[in-house]
Amino acid sequence: MKGCDDYCSSIQLFLDEELSDQDLEECCAPLEGCPACRKELETEETLSHLLHRSRQLYSAPEALRARVRQTMADPLPATPHASMGLRDRVLKVLAQIITACEPSRLYWGSIGGYAASCYWRRVTLAAPVPKVTGDRLRRSGRFGML
Amino acid sequence: MSWNRSDTVQSDAAGIERIDGLYSYALVLTRNHAEAEDLVQETYVRAIQAIGRLRADSNTKGWLFTILRNIWLNQLRKRRTGPQIVEIDAEGVGTVDIVEPSRDSLALYVSKIEREQVREAIQKLPIEFREIILLREYEELSYREIASVLDCPAGTVMSRLARARAKLRVLLCASQEPDRAGKGDTP
């Protein structure tokens, strides 16, 4: 046999419409005759009504709304990409390490120069970093060794 | 690729109409307007990237809230510190002040005060209570959907929600006490 405490814990489920049909019957029956259960129900209902009246909690600013609409209209590519922060860090490290190598090593020196220029463009001009591919490097004519 | 692959207009509308709920959730999590805005925008970016993997019968609403929460958790992990608590301005940007012509000004005023009290009380709750109150009371997610967003058992949702409501009730009563005291003083 269930006591008041059990019914009281079911009251929230009742208000949240989370009770099954059978549980609903079991919960509703004592509510009729038990003042303590009715009081508990009223208390919960009061809070629930107050929260419902205060809907909605916050409204998104118009600027954010516009940005999101823009994002939805012109989204980024679906394929996962490394974050720009990570790209910057990799390019920076590449630029530092490789440019420190012997200048006579044209191949590494050029890659270092390229990484450095990419990094420089990213941090100063916020320009997009072109993808480094062998094909692109060959076309640019800077990498005779490739 | 776009947000919607199949039914364009409906998906766009469904996506953007969640923005207030997502922003509220982000604000409840971060308690900071700028962070909340970034969180919401990032949520949409991730959602657009992943929309192709979403099944047709999936719960888009819960999915969006899950994405937002995961981004926030990742940000917290990166910072390796606890959540930065920045109090929201009393007259914060983005608050809802809907003018309803059918109501008189006193009712509007009372409604506004009441909403402010509720907001303040919610923001005083611990984070696990704040988010569960928002997901249930404002977003009306079911216990199962909340369990999915929070990645916890449904039983935990029930008990946490009960404790959150109890705590919120205490805070709201406390916030209304000065009003009552004030009214009692007046002759």
XYZ file of C-alpha atoms in Angstrom:
333
model
C 0.000 0.000 0.000
C 1.345 3.388 -0.970
C 1.603 6.231 1.497
C 1.305 9.982 1.035
C 5.020 10.342 0.357
C 4.747 7.979 -2.586
C 1.813 9.888 -4.008
C 3.536 13.207 -3.463
C 6.510 12.026 -5.489
C 4.100 11.007 -8.237
C 2.530 14.455 -8.342
C 5.413 15.890 -10.324
C 5.180 13.022 -12.763
C 1.459 13.690 -12.994
C 1.984 17.373 -13.774
C 4.711 16.540 -16.267
C 2.408 14.019 -17.970
C 4.927 11.275 -17.409
C 2.572 8.759 -15.778
C 1.264 5.704 -17.550
C -2.517 5.193 -17.624
C -2.386 2.749 -14.743
C -0.127 4.983 -12.656
C -2.400 7.886 -13.455
C -5.398 6.114 -11.939
C -3.405 5.134 -8.880
C -2.194 8.683 -8.444
C -5.521 10.444 -8.972
C -7.568 8.362 -6.532
C -5.906 9.531 -3.281
C -5.729 13.122 -4.487
C -9.476 13.365 -4.085
C -9.541 12.466 -0.417
C -6.134 13.344 1.008
C -5.656 17.006 2.070
C -1.878 16.611 2.268
C -1.687 15.295 -1.289
C -4.007 18.024 -2.546
C -1.903 20.664 -0.825
C 1.209 19.235 -2.457
C -0.481 19.272 -5.840
C -1.536 22.894 -5.402
C 1.983 23.892 -4.422
C 3.467 22.213 -7.464
C 0.811 23.693 -9.720
C 1.492 27.180 -8.413
C 5.158 26.908 -9.300
C 4.356 25.379 -12.652
C 1.933 28.181 -13.528
C 4.401 30.834 -12.445
C 7.105 29.372 -14.673
C 4.701 29.080 -17.574
C 3.711 32.716 -17.194
C 7.334 33.755 -17.401
C 7.879 32.078 -20.748
C 9.982 32.575 -22.539
C 13.030 33.010 -20.446
C 15.210 34.961 -22.889
C 14.930 36.091 -26.456
C 17.838 35.852 -28.871
C 19.195 39.276 -29.920
C 18.463 40.357 -33.476
C 22.159 40.431 -34.342
C 22.508 36.775 -33.398
C 19.368 35.913 -35.304
C 20.807 37.584 -38.393
C 24.129 35.787 -38.022
C 22.422 32.428 -37.697
C 20.254 33.118 -40.741
C 23.414 33.976 -42.648
C 25.045 30.765 -41.436
C 22.042 28.760 -42.566
C 21.967 30.457 -45.933
C 25.668 30.130 -46.580
C 26.997 27.305 -44.431
C 30.545 26.029 -44.172
C 31.485 22.844 -46.011
C 30.134 19.697 -44.396
C 33.487 17.970 -44.179
C 35.198 18.332 -40.821
C 38.027 20.831 -40.703
C 40.651 21.650 -38.155
C 39.851 24.856 -36.342
C 41.475 28.049 -37.570
C 43.293 28.307 -34.252
C 44.863 24.906 -34.790
C 45.801 25.816 -38.367
C 47.466 28.980 -37.140
C 49.463 27.098 -34.542
C 50.621 24.469 -37.031
C 51.631 27.080 -39.582
C 53.446 29.095 -36.959
C 55.425 26.097 -35.747
C 56.219 25.068 -39.326
C 57.359 28.554 -40.168
C 59.629 28.733 -37.114
C 61.171 25.294 -37.467
C 61.708 25.105 -41.180
C 62.994 28.624 -41.732
C 65.606 27.866 -39.085
C 67.023 25.108 -41.327
C 69.990 25.649 -43.626
C 69.152 28.246 -46.266
C 70.955 26.139 -48.903
C 68.178 23.550 -48.600
C 65.872 25.157 -51.104
C 63.077 22.661 -50.668
C 62.643 23.035 -46.906
C 63.399 26.710 -46.957
C 60.668 27.316 -49.486
C 58.119 25.336 -47.527
C 59.073 27.298 -44.436
C 58.691 30.526 -46.355
C 55.342 29.416 -47.637
C 54.126 28.450 -44.141
C 55.405 31.739 -42.786
C 53.608 33.701 -45.484
C 50.393 31.774 -44.824
C 50.656 32.452 -41.130
C 51.437 36.082 -41.723
C 48.435 36.454 -43.997
C 46.171 34.728 -41.471
C 47.147 36.899 -38.563
C 47.409 40.219 -40.363
C 45.005 40.208 -43.259
C 42.664 37.435 -42.123
C 42.925 36.104 -45.653
C 41.970 32.477 -46.332
C 44.838 30.020 -46.252
C 45.139 28.206 -49.564
C 45.494 24.452 -49.436
C 49.075 23.292 -49.817
C 49.194 20.622 -52.442
C 52.020 19.321 -54.525
C 50.100 20.242 -57.624
C 49.690 23.823 -56.531
C 53.333 24.117 -55.588
C 54.436 22.673 -58.930
C 52.249 25.154 -60.779
C 53.640 28.052 -58.815
C 57.094 27.151 -60.090
C 58.672 27.689 -56.693
C 59.471 24.045 -56.084
C 61.648 22.762 -58.821
C 62.572 19.750 -56.771
C 59.036 18.427 -56.522
C 25.292 22.112 -48.279
C 22.507 23.767 -46.459
C 20.687 23.301 -43.174
C 17.977 21.494 -45.025
C 18.518 18.813 -47.517
C 14.972 17.876 -48.253
C 12.138 20.119 -47.181
C 13.744 23.514 -47.342
C 11.270 25.988 -45.984
C 10.062 23.829 -43.109
C 13.550 22.909 -41.959
C 14.774 26.479 -42.110
C 11.787 27.632 -40.119
C 12.201 24.828 -37.586
C 15.886 25.612 -37.249
C 15.530 29.331 -36.675
C 12.502 29.037 -34.427
C 14.600 27.102 -31.911
C 16.942 30.021 -31.549
C 15.253 31.560 -28.504
C 15.227 28.228 -26.689
C 18.828 27.555 -27.582
C 19.852 31.048 -26.553
C 18.028 30.661 -23.235
C 19.752 27.343 -22.641
C 23.135 28.828 -23.557
C 22.522 31.758 -21.232
C 21.463 29.432 -18.427
C 24.670 27.451 -18.910
C 27.108 30.328 -19.334
C 25.362 33.238 -17.598
C 27.131 35.441 -20.130
C 25.503 37.048 -23.162
C 28.561 37.030 -25.438
C 29.413 33.423 -24.650
C 25.805 32.402 -25.093
C 25.670 34.018 -28.534
C 28.865 32.295 -29.629
C 27.552 29.006 -28.304
C 24.319 29.295 -30.253
C 26.061 30.238 -33.469
C 28.519 27.379 -33.113
C 25.585 25.050 -32.477
C 24.030 25.994 -35.788
C 27.329 25.632 -37.608
C 27.799 22.116 -36.200
C 24.186 21.217 -36.815
C 24.434 22.255 -40.457
C 27.555 20.172 -40.874
C 25.908 17.142 -39.296
C 22.364 17.491 -40.630
C 23.031 14.870 -43.270
C 23.610 12.250 -40.589
C 20.354 13.032 -38.805
C 17.674 10.424 -39.321
C 14.315 11.559 -40.631
C 12.516 10.479 -37.445
C 15.063 12.052 -35.118
C 14.101 14.575 -32.498
C 15.655 17.703 -33.951
C 14.959 19.809 -30.904
C 16.700 17.458 -28.490
C 19.496 16.996 -30.996
C 20.168 20.747 -31.160
C 20.202 21.045 -27.389
C 22.584 18.093 -27.166
C 24.939 19.723 -29.664
C 24.886 22.983 -27.720
C 25.600 21.212 -24.451
C 28.452 19.190 -25.934
C 30.091 22.305 -27.346
C 29.791 23.984 -23.983
C 31.275 20.965 -22.183
C 34.182 20.901 -24.638
C 34.809 24.589 -24.040
C 34.844 23.989 -20.304
C 37.300 21.136 -20.705
C 39.564 23.309 -22.813
C 39.587 26.026 -20.224
C 40.280 23.411 -17.527
C 38.586 25.620 -15.023
C 35.111 25.792 -13.668
C 32.397 27.810 -15.348
C 33.130 31.513 -15.295
C 30.300 33.125 -13.467
C 29.427 36.504 -14.881
C 26.244 37.961 -13.633
C 23.746 38.947 -16.250
C 22.779 42.588 -16.322
C 19.528 43.285 -14.611
C 18.308 44.978 -17.755
C 20.021 42.466 -19.955
C 19.994 42.463 -23.712
C 17.557 40.073 -25.270
C 15.042 39.990 -22.490
C 11.475 39.534 -23.551
C 9.248 42.522 -23.144
C 6.180 41.649 -25.096
C 3.625 44.404 -25.118
C 0.162 42.978 -25.001
C -2.388 45.676 -25.709
C -5.175 43.771 -23.997
C -3.532 44.054 -20.609
C -3.427 47.176 -18.541
C -0.140 48.729 -17.553
C -0.266 47.483 -13.985
C -0.700 43.906 -15.111
C 2.201 44.371 -17.524
C 4.339 45.759 -14.755
C 3.487 42.877 -12.440
C 4.178 40.430 -15.237
C 7.545 42.009 -15.921
C 8.511 41.995 -12.249
C 7.413 38.412 -11.942
C 9.472 37.364 -14.946
C 12.500 39.149 -13.569
C 12.104 37.367 -10.248
C 11.840 34.008 -11.963
C 14.939 34.721 -14.070
C 16.928 35.798 -11.065
C 15.838 32.787 -9.034
C 16.739 30.399 -11.849
C 20.143 31.984 -12.303
C 20.828 31.488 -8.602
C 20.365 27.742 -8.907
C 23.316 25.397 -9.321
C 23.998 24.669 -12.962
C 22.566 21.150 -12.989
C 19.306 22.532 -11.617
C 19.240 25.502 -13.974
C 19.529 23.431 -17.072
C 17.009 20.808 -16.037
C 14.431 23.463 -15.153
C 14.916 25.110 -18.521
C 14.707 21.877 -20.479
C 11.546 20.757 -18.713
C 9.613 23.913 -17.878
C 10.529 26.094 -20.827
C 11.415 23.671 -23.595
C 8.953 21.006 -22.458
C 11.241 18.113 -23.232
C 10.085 14.767 -21.879
C 12.080 13.008 -19.171
C 13.478 10.670 -21.784
C 14.536 13.528 -24.038
C 16.130 15.342 -21.115
C 17.952 12.151 -20.142
C 19.285 11.975 -23.677
C 20.466 15.590 -23.690
C 22.063 15.318 -20.256
C 23.355 11.821 -20.916
C 21.974 10.424 -17.677
C 19.276 7.908 -16.648
C 15.628 8.990 -16.613
C 15.536 8.277 -12.864
C 18.226 10.898 -12.360
C 16.140 13.374 -14.333
C 13.162 12.750 -12.053
C 15.064 13.159 -8.810
C 17.121 16.112 -10.021
C 14.056 17.880 -11.323
C 12.255 17.409 -7.996
C 15.220 18.860 -6.113
C 15.544 21.701 -8.591
C 11.896 22.643 -8.207
C 12.098 22.485 -4.438
C 15.132 24.758 -4.445
C 13.546 27.116 -6.957
C 10.414 27.356 -4.845
C 12.490 28.377 -1.840
C 14.329 31.024 -3.866
C 11.124 32.416 -5.319
C 9.495 32.578 -1.901
C 12.544 34.396 -0.577
C 12.479 36.868 -3.466
C 8.802 37.607 -2.861
C 9.234 38.082 0.882
C 10.561 41.679 0.630
C 7.568 42.602 -1.517
C 5.201 41.231 1.058
C 7.088 42.936 3.870
C 6.951 46.198 1.929
C 3.238 45.889 1.419
C 2.767 45.111 5.123
C 4.508 48.336 6.132
C 2.196 50.536 4.132
C -0.794 51.798 6.105
